[in-house]
Amino acid sequence: MTIFTTFADHIDVALNTLIDEGLLPSDIDRSNVTIEPPRDASHGDISTNAAMVLSKAAKKNPREIAQALAVQLEQIASVTEVEIAGPGFINMRLDNMVWRDEMLEIAKRGDDYGRAPTKTGKTINVEYVSTNPTGPLHMGHCRGAVVGDALATILEFAGNDVIKEYYINDAGGQVDTLSRSAYLRYLEALGRDIGEIEDGLYPGDYLIPVGKRLAEKYGDKYADAPEGDWLVLFREEAVDDMMDMIRADLSLLGIKHDVFASEAALHVEGKADIAEKWLRDNDLVYDGVLEKPKGKTIDDWEPVTLPLFRSTQFGDDQDRPIKKSNGQWTYFGADLAYHYQKSESADALINIWGADHAGTVKRIKAAVSAMTQGKTDFDIKLVQMVRLLRGGEPVKMSKRSGSFITLKDVIDEVGKDVVRFTMLTRKADAQMDFDFAKVVEASKDNPVFYVQYAHARICSTIRKALDEDIVPSDKKLELLEDEEYALVKEASNFSRLVEAAAKTREPHRIAFYLNDLASALHSHWNLGNDRPEKRFILAQDKDKSAARLFMAAQIAQVLKNGLKLMGVEAAEAM
RNA sequence: GCGCCCAUAGCUCAGUCGGAUAGAGCAUCAGAUUCCUAAUCUGGGGGCCACAGGUUCGAAUCCUGUUGGGCGCACCA
């Protein structure tokens, strides 16, 4: 129960009274009524637009409704003042008792403060990262990984059961390439001269240990064997090694998936065939000829009959093949089966995709909607590219030489917390720059340190106070003053923010909120420069000091809980 | 040519289900350290919310069109 939900109830009761009195029709739609803190704190503590939203249906002047509502709201014990403003806003000021109770609530619930009080009963599957198992994670994968992970954490905190899933594309042509690349390193480990690595194979050094391991395990058994003897075996071996490497990279970011789903396993289990049959039975797949691609000229293009999904029915610009002419499944075909599988164990699916996959969103949404008869809530969050800079200059990455910037390199250089926080300081669908030079700087340019510093500042103050025999205490909270209540009010917004971030699926909101809360703390702190009586530690008034420190401890708790949602450490000292 | 995303201060970006005088950081200018961590704070200047219509009590926010930018458009993944 947050302050805002409490007041939603109060307003419901007040509206019921107005209906009884005949001032409002009984069937009014309350869905647009909001209860929120006014943007400008001078307007009060809590505000509702009820009168304005309901005026049309009631055929009454909004101020008239506001007047009647105000009379009801004035009777609530915790409300000290009701004011009608502007076109019909109702602003209320609350007794400080409300904020003292909120502090006690924070203290009581601790790490769970802000967590939804009741479960939604929904299971949400968040699929993220899902990079091809052909090499280490590089920076291009990083943002989606962080956004997906933070989103999963937030959704869980907001009362949902969450499955964190990784889809392993271990069935397409790219893993055959991996197998051949690993084979080459295997020959190399056996002492053969492999010369230059040919174009089209993966040249990266990370396959050298894979080759060594294969050489140790199998000796020269496959050294002169035809490809058919080793391709599948080496593919499985190499994919396993790659996934171990990817899991290790992810753990550097603090990311741990619950489920690793294999595309190859889907095919073995015949899931794609089942999906195809279902789609054919429902006339969503038919045998047809692809149109010639537009906007691009392809030399060896020729018409072929393929099983096509009727994605044009759902707004796509052409029907899409689910199988290739060689009989293998296309990525899209397998994806249909995969999403159907996911929908069987979740009420909602969220995919975190790179923006370069934007073109395929429509068709997969259409397909999932058809296959689940619209019962599964399916959302795809597109994450825009990150441009790597160093001192304003783009960092060069060459795929050809295999010398891309790996995630591990970046974390080694700037640390997990900086990477995670920075990736969450922008809406996912906005492009962003990531500048090494700025991001390592422990300063105002960097919101991570700003927020962590606020937390550390409180921790160190409490440590210092304990040295002086002042112990944070809730015994005399009534000694707190306006500036301190203002901080508590800001902290009380945390649950609303969590709700909003979960609902809109926008983790960046937490980052901005924490920045605001940290700013309020720093600002309050500096009051003590000019006005020593505003400091937290007051040797001459231990009761007041104890109350202030208790308040500060609750601010720290909220900062900590917010940082945890982002996967960032709440430092106790800096 | 088509689809998706975006357009807010000099720069990078927030902006709650449509709500009150559109905010923050950087940059810039002027200040604050005998003081619980200055990794901080206070104040000033800086806006046609791309443009034009529409919806309504009210639009940066919703709808339509225009302009500008990014991404994508193979049976690849």
XYZ file of C-alpha atoms (C1' of nucleotides) in Angstrom:
651
model
C 0.000 0.000 0.000
C 1.603 3.242 -1.067
C 0.424 6.741 -0.285
C -0.896 7.006 -3.789
C -2.940 3.831 -3.709
C -4.275 4.854 -0.301
C -5.470 8.107 -1.800
C -6.894 6.389 -4.829
C -9.138 4.576 -2.357
C -10.018 7.822 -0.573
C -11.024 9.417 -3.840
C -13.079 6.403 -4.831
C -14.996 6.703 -1.571
C -15.496 10.432 -2.099
C -16.757 9.851 -5.636
C -19.197 7.244 -4.373
C -20.561 9.810 -1.949
C -21.055 12.309 -4.760
C -22.883 9.650 -6.738
C -25.145 8.958 -3.755
C -25.827 12.643 -3.547
C -26.814 12.649 -7.192
C -24.073 15.023 -8.244
C -22.441 12.458 -10.501
C -24.053 9.781 -12.664
C -23.527 6.284 -11.287
C -21.800 4.919 -14.364
C -18.923 7.392 -14.648
C -15.650 6.127 -16.076
C -12.918 6.593 -13.487
C -10.105 5.088 -15.512
C -8.538 8.450 -16.348
C -8.475 9.718 -12.797
C -4.895 10.160 -11.643
C -3.414 10.629 -8.218
C 0.093 11.981 -8.294
C 2.383 14.489 -6.698
C 2.092 17.862 -8.448
C 5.094 18.774 -10.571
C 5.541 21.887 -8.558
C 5.904 21.050 -4.878
C 4.440 24.416 -3.902
C 1.081 23.124 -5.109
C 0.974 20.591 -2.306
C 1.777 16.975 -1.675
C -0.769 15.151 -3.733
C -3.031 16.110 -6.568
C -5.892 14.700 -8.584
C -7.456 15.621 -11.887
C -10.724 13.813 -11.028
C -12.981 16.833 -11.347
C -11.721 17.686 -14.819
C -11.844 14.175 -16.195
C -15.343 13.577 -14.918
C -16.864 16.920 -15.783
C -17.877 15.984 -19.284
C -19.736 12.813 -18.365
C -21.359 14.601 -15.430
C -22.226 17.592 -17.612
C -21.021 19.842 -14.833
C -18.430 22.538 -14.503
C -15.166 20.969 -13.291
C -14.781 23.485 -10.492
C -18.242 22.639 -9.215
C -17.318 18.962 -8.966
C -13.995 19.922 -7.422
C -15.778 21.913 -4.735
C -17.950 18.972 -3.809
C -15.008 16.585 -3.839
C -12.946 18.945 -1.733
C -15.593 18.899 0.969
C -15.270 15.115 1.150
C -11.507 15.061 1.015
C -11.142 17.596 3.803
C -12.566 15.013 6.157
C -9.657 12.621 5.686
C -7.571 12.595 8.847
C -4.178 12.913 7.167
C -5.233 15.819 4.941
C -4.471 19.234 6.375
C -5.493 21.403 3.466
C -7.435 21.057 0.234
C -7.138 23.602 -2.518
C -8.725 23.907 -5.929
C -6.412 25.286 -8.552
C -6.374 26.137 -12.226
C -9.077 24.495 -14.318
C -10.040 22.125 -11.519
C -7.032 20.409 -9.981
C -7.541 19.381 -6.405
C -4.359 19.786 -4.412
C -3.936 18.409 -0.939
C -1.383 18.962 1.750
C -0.758 16.070 4.049
C 0.078 15.930 7.697
C 3.737 15.182 8.385
C 2.551 12.085 10.154
C 2.090 10.554 6.715
C 5.765 10.971 5.923
C 6.871 9.707 9.308
C 4.801 6.593 8.679
C 6.419 6.262 5.280
C 9.885 6.317 6.859
C 8.852 3.585 9.251
C 7.527 1.644 6.284
C 10.843 1.955 4.480
C 12.688 0.826 7.594
C 10.349 -2.088 8.098
C 10.433 -3.396 4.566
C 14.093 -2.645 3.946
C 15.324 -4.253 0.743
C 11.717 -5.026 -0.156
C 10.538 -1.432 0.021
C 9.037 -0.595 -3.361
C 8.295 -4.202 -4.165
C 4.707 -4.784 -5.264
C 2.735 -5.846 -2.190
C 0.812 -8.466 -4.116
C 1.773 -10.760 -6.955
C 0.214 -10.019 -10.322
C -0.087 -13.734 -10.995
C 1.506 -13.186 -14.380
C 4.518 -14.964 -15.756
C 6.607 -12.858 -18.093
C 9.322 -14.292 -20.285
C 12.073 -11.812 -21.073
C 14.380 -12.981 -23.818
C 17.575 -11.009 -24.173
C 21.158 -11.179 -25.401
C 20.605 -14.315 -27.548
C 23.739 -13.606 -29.566
C 24.976 -16.203 -31.981
C 27.241 -18.677 -30.214
C 30.162 -17.912 -32.480
C 32.337 -15.678 -30.345
C 32.657 -13.548 -27.250
C 30.193 -10.794 -26.462
C 31.192 -7.426 -27.827
C 29.957 -3.965 -27.047
C 27.197 -4.171 -29.618
C 25.497 -6.757 -27.432
C 25.991 -4.940 -24.206
C 23.140 -2.503 -24.186
C 20.473 -5.076 -24.932
C 21.929 -7.298 -22.232
C 21.780 -4.576 -19.600
C 18.362 -3.263 -20.620
C 16.905 -6.765 -20.699
C 18.373 -7.719 -17.370
C 17.264 -4.548 -15.605
C 13.815 -4.875 -17.116
C 13.543 -8.467 -15.914
C 14.556 -7.407 -12.403
C 12.071 -4.541 -12.388
C 9.229 -6.723 -13.625
C 9.980 -9.248 -10.909
C 10.033 -6.487 -8.294
C 6.699 -5.266 -9.621
C 5.119 -8.578 -8.693
C 5.510 -10.743 -11.756
C 7.100 -14.141 -12.112
C 9.886 -13.661 -14.598
C 11.738 -16.117 -16.803
C 15.049 -14.784 -18.093
C 15.763 -16.576 -21.309
C 18.543 -16.839 -23.880
C 17.871 -18.301 -27.315
C 20.845 -20.121 -28.750
C 20.955 -19.993 -32.542
C 22.835 -23.253 -32.819
C 21.224 -24.535 -35.999
C 21.958 -22.091 -38.826
C 24.820 -21.729 -41.242
C 26.824 -19.592 -38.831
C 27.476 -22.516 -36.501
C 28.743 -24.630 -39.399
C 31.165 -21.819 -40.074
C 32.098 -21.932 -36.409
C 32.684 -25.663 -36.663
C 34.981 -25.238 -39.673
C 36.834 -22.414 -37.947
C 37.324 -24.560 -34.864
C 38.491 -27.443 -37.027
C 41.205 -25.239 -38.450
C 42.394 -24.392 -34.943
C 42.268 -28.093 -34.158
C 44.642 -28.788 -37.033
C 46.812 -25.936 -35.836
C 46.937 -27.455 -32.336
C 48.068 -30.711 -33.919
C 51.017 -28.854 -35.400
C 49.753 -28.445 -38.945
C 50.457 -25.250 -40.820
C 47.094 -23.620 -41.435
C 48.399 -20.476 -43.101
C 46.095 -17.497 -43.453
C 42.574 -18.033 -42.226
C 40.402 -17.861 -45.288
C 37.665 -15.288 -45.740
C 34.309 -16.336 -44.386
C 35.713 -18.210 -41.405
C 36.027 -16.740 -37.927
C 39.603 -15.577 -37.438
C 39.459 -14.688 -33.742
C 42.081 -15.942 -31.298
C 39.364 -17.124 -28.957
C 39.059 -20.295 -31.026
C 42.683 -21.300 -30.374
C 41.918 -22.859 -26.964
C 38.919 -24.599 -28.488
C 41.202 -26.191 -31.078
C 43.648 -27.232 -28.369
C 40.920 -28.807 -26.318
C 39.634 -30.735 -29.327
C 43.150 -31.907 -30.120
C 43.603 -33.143 -26.577
C 40.258 -34.852 -26.557
C 40.306 -36.489 -29.999
C 43.996 -36.632 -30.922
C 44.537 -36.789 -34.691
C 41.426 -38.922 -35.276
C 39.811 -36.283 -37.504
C 42.971 -34.709 -38.886
C 42.523 -36.100 -42.370
C 38.881 -37.057 -42.133
C 36.242 -35.686 -44.527
C 34.062 -32.860 -43.260
C 31.066 -35.146 -42.896
C 32.867 -37.040 -40.122
C 33.476 -34.085 -37.843
C 31.217 -31.185 -38.792
C 28.347 -31.972 -36.448
C 30.554 -33.155 -33.583
C 32.856 -30.138 -33.738
C 29.861 -27.865 -34.056
C 28.386 -29.134 -30.818
C 31.736 -28.992 -29.059
C 32.483 -25.487 -30.259
C 28.995 -24.181 -29.465
C 29.330 -25.545 -25.929
C 32.651 -23.771 -25.537
C 31.256 -20.546 -26.959
C 28.303 -20.665 -24.615
C 30.615 -21.188 -21.644
C 32.544 -18.149 -22.765
C 29.370 -16.093 -23.250
C 28.053 -17.117 -19.838
C 31.350 -16.040 -18.306
C 31.120 -12.681 -20.092
C 27.546 -12.225 -18.918
C 28.456 -13.003 -15.349
C 30.950 -10.124 -15.481
C 27.897 -7.931 -16.017
C 26.055 -9.728 -13.246
C 23.675 -11.396 -15.679
C 22.402 -14.920 -15.201
C 19.672 -16.393 -17.377
C 17.199 -18.963 -16.107
C 16.742 -20.762 -19.406
C 19.000 -21.378 -22.383
C 16.780 -22.544 -25.216
C 18.435 -24.303 -28.149
C 17.230 -23.877 -31.695
C 18.719 -27.236 -32.634
C 16.762 -28.904 -29.839
C 13.546 -27.371 -31.198
C 14.151 -29.109 -34.498
C 15.092 -32.409 -32.887
C 11.852 -32.323 -30.963
C 9.921 -31.549 -34.154
C 8.504 -28.305 -32.756
C 8.868 -26.502 -36.064
C 7.005 -29.244 -37.931
C 4.166 -29.011 -35.433
C 4.029 -25.256 -35.850
C 4.043 -25.571 -39.624
C 1.185 -28.067 -39.581
C -0.872 -25.857 -37.330
C -0.225 -22.848 -39.531
C -1.128 -24.769 -42.684
C -4.331 -26.077 -41.089
C -5.277 -22.512 -40.312
C -4.352 -21.303 -43.802
C -1.558 -19.081 -42.527
C 1.121 -20.954 -44.437
C 0.875 -21.858 -48.117
C 3.242 -22.854 -50.911
C 4.015 -19.836 -53.033
C 6.658 -17.942 -54.934
C 8.597 -15.083 -53.385
C 8.508 -11.742 -55.091
C 11.725 -10.310 -56.348
C 13.225 -8.136 -53.608
C 12.850 -4.415 -54.163
C 15.395 -1.734 -53.592
C 18.211 -4.182 -54.046
C 19.510 -5.998 -57.099
C 20.451 -9.625 -56.715
C 22.323 -11.215 -59.567
C 21.420 -14.831 -59.065
C 17.787 -14.289 -58.081
C 15.300 -16.757 -59.475
C 11.723 -17.642 -58.500
C 11.342 -20.673 -56.207
C 8.294 -22.188 -54.593
C 8.563 -22.135 -50.807
C 6.252 -22.475 -47.814
C 5.260 -18.894 -47.064
C 3.657 -17.344 -43.996
C 0.851 -14.918 -44.823
C 2.450 -11.990 -43.050
C 0.923 -9.536 -45.541
C -2.376 -10.199 -43.784
C -0.830 -8.584 -40.748
C 0.698 -5.539 -42.382
C 4.021 -6.932 -43.565
C 4.958 -5.925 -47.099
C 5.452 -9.481 -48.319
C 4.806 -13.060 -47.259
C 7.815 -14.643 -45.601
C 9.343 -18.079 -46.176
C 9.585 -20.436 -43.240
C 11.810 -22.935 -45.063
C 14.674 -22.591 -47.503
C 14.738 -24.311 -50.860
C 17.168 -26.886 -49.451
C 14.481 -27.911 -46.975
C 16.114 -26.349 -43.927
C 14.157 -24.013 -41.706
C 14.710 -20.319 -42.087
C 15.469 -18.326 -38.992
C 11.923 -17.022 -39.153
C 10.461 -20.522 -39.413
C 12.336 -21.691 -36.357
C 11.427 -18.503 -34.557
C 7.732 -19.244 -34.998
C 8.134 -22.575 -33.262
C 10.344 -21.016 -30.613
C 7.852 -18.291 -29.723
C 5.044 -20.792 -29.615
C 7.104 -22.819 -27.165
C 7.719 -19.751 -25.003
C 4.051 -18.797 -25.015
C 3.160 -22.157 -23.484
C 4.848 -21.269 -20.228
C 4.270 -17.510 -19.977
C 1.443 -14.972 -20.136
C 3.594 -12.299 -21.679
C 6.679 -12.396 -23.879
C 9.184 -9.608 -24.168
C 12.061 -9.733 -26.633
C 14.971 -7.350 -26.449
C 16.298 -6.926 -29.967
C 18.903 -4.793 -31.643
C 17.482 -2.080 -33.869
C 18.935 -3.825 -36.913
C 16.179 -6.433 -36.525
C 13.444 -3.803 -36.731
C 12.371 -5.040 -40.139
C 11.317 -8.439 -38.796
C 9.171 -7.194 -35.926
C 5.921 -7.064 -37.833
C 6.014 -10.594 -39.150
C 6.917 -12.264 -35.877
C 4.328 -10.248 -33.991
C 1.749 -11.237 -36.557
C 2.708 -14.870 -36.326
C 2.699 -15.005 -32.547
C -0.608 -13.212 -32.397
C -2.108 -15.742 -34.809
C -0.649 -18.782 -33.086
C -1.731 -17.749 -29.617
C -5.049 -16.319 -30.785
C -3.998 -12.993 -29.350
C -3.907 -14.393 -25.809
C -0.218 -13.816 -25.287
C 0.919 -10.291 -24.682
C 3.951 -10.021 -26.946
C 6.253 -7.026 -26.983
C 9.526 -6.391 -28.740
C 11.782 -3.704 -27.314
C 14.204 -2.416 -29.874
C 17.503 -1.234 -28.507
C 19.391 1.272 -30.592
C 23.065 1.084 -31.408
C 25.792 2.359 -29.134
C 28.592 4.359 -30.683
C 31.894 3.821 -28.916
C 33.997 6.920 -28.554
C 37.227 7.809 -26.893
C 37.617 11.495 -26.234
C 34.963 12.274 -28.846
C 36.592 10.150 -31.570
C 34.844 6.983 -32.770
C 36.656 3.799 -31.738
C 37.484 1.749 -34.794
C 36.310 -1.811 -34.913
C 37.308 -4.178 -37.618
C 35.308 -7.339 -38.036
C 37.624 -8.662 -40.685
C 40.611 -8.925 -38.385
C 38.397 -10.141 -35.566
C 39.548 -7.228 -33.452
C 36.283 -5.948 -32.121
C 35.923 -4.370 -28.720
C 34.748 -7.095 -26.427
C 32.468 -6.590 -23.507
C 35.179 -7.960 -21.249
C 37.647 -5.308 -22.436
C 35.202 -2.565 -21.577
C 34.293 -3.958 -18.175
C 37.954 -4.437 -17.351
C 38.530 -0.803 -18.214
C 35.548 0.983 -16.658
C 33.852 -1.570 -14.397
C 30.473 -3.237 -14.304
C 28.587 -0.511 -12.475
C 29.577 2.196 -14.927
C 28.636 0.060 -17.916
C 25.289 -0.915 -16.488
C 24.276 2.512 -15.260
C 25.394 4.311 -18.392
C 23.449 1.939 -20.615
C 20.333 2.777 -18.627
C 20.593 6.544 -18.761
C 18.825 6.738 -22.060
C 15.569 5.485 -23.472
C 16.308 2.190 -25.201
C 15.028 3.429 -28.540
C 17.308 6.433 -28.637
C 20.802 6.106 -30.027
C 23.586 6.688 -27.576
C 27.278 7.384 -27.418
C 29.543 5.678 -24.942
C 32.699 7.621 -24.418
C 35.449 5.851 -22.490
C 37.184 9.079 -21.618
C 34.092 10.559 -19.998
C 32.754 7.426 -18.456
C 35.817 6.517 -16.402
C 35.944 10.001 -15.008
C 34.615 9.803 -11.470
C 32.760 13.052 -11.603
C 29.666 14.979 -12.432
C 29.871 13.818 -16.019
C 29.039 10.445 -14.706
C 25.709 9.821 -13.014
C 26.820 6.473 -11.559
C 29.238 8.084 -9.167
C 26.801 10.840 -8.396
C 24.195 8.374 -7.177
C 26.676 6.074 -5.479
C 28.241 9.039 -3.768
C 24.898 10.055 -2.304
C 24.547 6.591 -0.815
C 28.125 6.509 0.420
C 27.750 9.948 1.924
C 24.865 8.806 4.083
C 26.699 5.653 5.108
C 29.807 7.548 6.096
C 27.810 10.106 8.039
C 26.124 7.376 10.016
C 29.480 5.753 10.705
C 30.820 9.044 11.931
C 27.746 9.653 14.075
C 28.134 6.266 15.726
C 31.675 7.294 16.678
C 30.129 10.230 18.493
C 27.588 8.017 20.197
C 24.665 9.207 18.122
C 22.518 6.308 16.940
C 19.890 6.725 14.212
C 16.500 6.405 15.846
C 12.795 6.724 15.063
C 11.943 7.765 18.610
C 11.665 11.498 17.967
C 10.824 11.812 14.294
C 8.541 14.764 15.068
C 11.716 16.837 15.442
C 12.252 16.685 11.690
C 11.834 19.880 9.669
C 10.411 20.809 6.283
C 13.613 20.285 4.305
C 13.893 16.785 5.684
C 10.289 15.936 4.948
C 10.877 17.081 1.380
C 13.505 14.386 1.014
C 11.158 11.743 2.385
C 8.481 12.843 -0.070
C 10.889 12.357 -2.934
C 11.811 8.912 -1.640
C 8.119 8.006 -1.311
C 7.802 8.239 -5.060
C 9.934 5.156 -5.498
C 7.067 2.670 -5.677
C 5.281 4.745 -8.283
C 8.429 4.829 -10.341
C 8.883 1.074 -10.144
C 5.293 0.615 -11.245
C 5.686 3.024 -14.127
C 8.980 1.487 -15.244
C 7.407 -1.971 -15.187
C 4.283 -0.889 -16.989
C 6.019 1.016 -19.745
C 8.918 -1.435 -19.699
C 11.382 1.415 -19.507
C 14.191 0.735 -17.052
C 15.803 4.114 -17.702
C 13.140 5.752 -15.544
C 14.782 4.271 -12.469
C 18.114 5.819 -13.415
C 16.600 9.267 -13.798
C 14.692 8.959 -10.580
C 17.791 7.950 -8.650
C 19.627 10.884 -10.097
C 16.889 13.201 -8.828
C 16.863 11.631 -5.399
C 20.654 11.831 -5.156
C 20.480 15.466 -6.222
C 17.957 16.232 -3.482
C 20.247 14.575 -0.961
C 23.393 16.413 -2.066
C 21.510 19.666 -2.109
C 20.180 19.123 1.382
C 23.611 18.137 2.574
C 25.124 21.397 1.433
C 22.622 23.383 3.463
C 24.909 22.443 6.319
C 27.726 24.501 4.826
C 26.105 27.838 5.515
C 23.743 26.729 8.228
C 25.417 24.380 10.688
C 22.064 23.809 12.416
C 20.933 21.901 9.306
C 23.629 19.252 9.543
C 22.903 15.659 10.265
C 25.282 15.370 13.150
C 24.423 17.783 15.928
C 26.504 17.114 18.997
C 24.387 19.499 21.053
C 21.041 17.964 20.081
C 21.363 14.208 19.933
C 17.638 13.522 19.640
C 17.215 15.665 16.567
C 20.399 14.273 15.134
C 19.199 10.706 15.694
C 15.940 11.481 13.891
C 17.757 13.048 10.946
C 20.102 10.118 10.665
C 17.148 7.756 10.714
C 15.620 9.747 7.889
C 18.919 9.664 5.985
C 19.176 5.930 6.454
C 15.790 5.546 4.752
C 16.926 7.672 1.812
C 19.961 5.421 1.546
C 17.694 2.392 1.590
C 15.691 3.702 -1.352
C 18.859 4.563 -3.277
C 20.122 1.068 -2.604
C 16.885 -0.585 -3.712
C 16.848 1.461 -6.901
C 20.464 0.693 -7.699
C 19.791 -2.969 -7.116
C 17.068 -2.907 -9.768
C 19.700 -1.652 -12.165
C 22.224 -4.213 -11.032
C 24.567 -1.575 -9.644
C 26.328 -1.754 -6.280
C 25.364 0.705 -3.577
C 28.824 1.687 -2.373
C 29.143 2.346 1.353
C 32.336 4.299 0.974
C 34.070 5.945 -1.946
C 10.367 2.777 -53.780
C 8.526 0.394 -48.997
C 8.625 -0.519 -43.555
C 10.189 0.734 -38.524
C 12.380 4.356 -35.084
C 13.494 9.398 -34.055
C 13.089 15.205 -34.091
C 12.580 19.293 -27.016
C 18.198 24.833 -24.761
C 24.810 25.628 -28.168
C 25.708 19.833 -26.951
C 23.722 15.066 -24.651
C 19.033 13.928 -23.020
C 14.387 13.602 -19.379
C 9.342 14.944 -19.534
C 4.133 10.302 -15.442
C -2.614 7.719 -18.768
C -3.095 14.552 -22.349
C -2.621 18.676 -16.962
C -0.715 23.920 -13.936
C 4.991 28.776 -15.519
C 8.514 22.654 -20.608
C 13.144 20.321 -16.850
C 18.306 18.161 -15.840
C 23.501 17.435 -16.967
C 27.472 19.332 -20.028
C 29.260 23.945 -21.881
C 29.226 29.302 -20.383
C 29.155 33.425 -16.553
C 29.159 34.699 -11.123
C 29.715 32.553 -6.302
C 30.256 28.780 -1.829
C 35.510 24.650 1.209
C 38.575 26.959 9.619
C 32.401 22.827 7.796
C 29.286 15.367 8.793
C 33.718 13.286 1.887
C 33.812 20.082 -2.883
C 33.371 12.977 -6.447
C 29.279 18.357 -3.702
C 26.252 22.822 -3.735
C 23.895 28.043 -4.932
C 22.556 31.583 -8.688
C 22.404 33.901 -13.935
C 21.911 33.718 -19.225
C 20.069 30.255 -22.944
C 13.267 27.396 -25.990
C 8.725 28.719 -32.663
C 9.046 21.399 -28.062
C 11.114 20.525 -36.757
C 6.743 22.650 -39.745
C 1.281 22.843 -40.960
C -3.506 21.318 -39.857
C -6.932 18.434 -36.598
C -9.083 16.195 -31.853
C -10.588 19.035 -26.530
C -11.821 22.340 -20.967
C -6.448 21.601 -21.853
C -1.332 19.027 -26.699
C 5.892 18.549 -26.324
C 2.489 14.250 -25.471
C -3.037 11.702 -29.447
C -4.433 11.819 -35.180
C -3.202 13.371 -40.472
C 0.183 15.549 -43.777
C 5.104 17.835 -44.841
C 10.372 18.304 -43.977
C 14.884 16.394 -41.892
C 17.947 12.254 -39.648
C 18.929 6.875 -38.260
C 18.089 1.621 -39.183
C 16.287 -2.238 -42.162
C 14.325 -4.333 -46.864
C 17.672 -12.563 -49.533
C 15.995 -18.659 -48.778
C 21.544 -14.386 -44.227
C 21.045 -14.380 -38.757
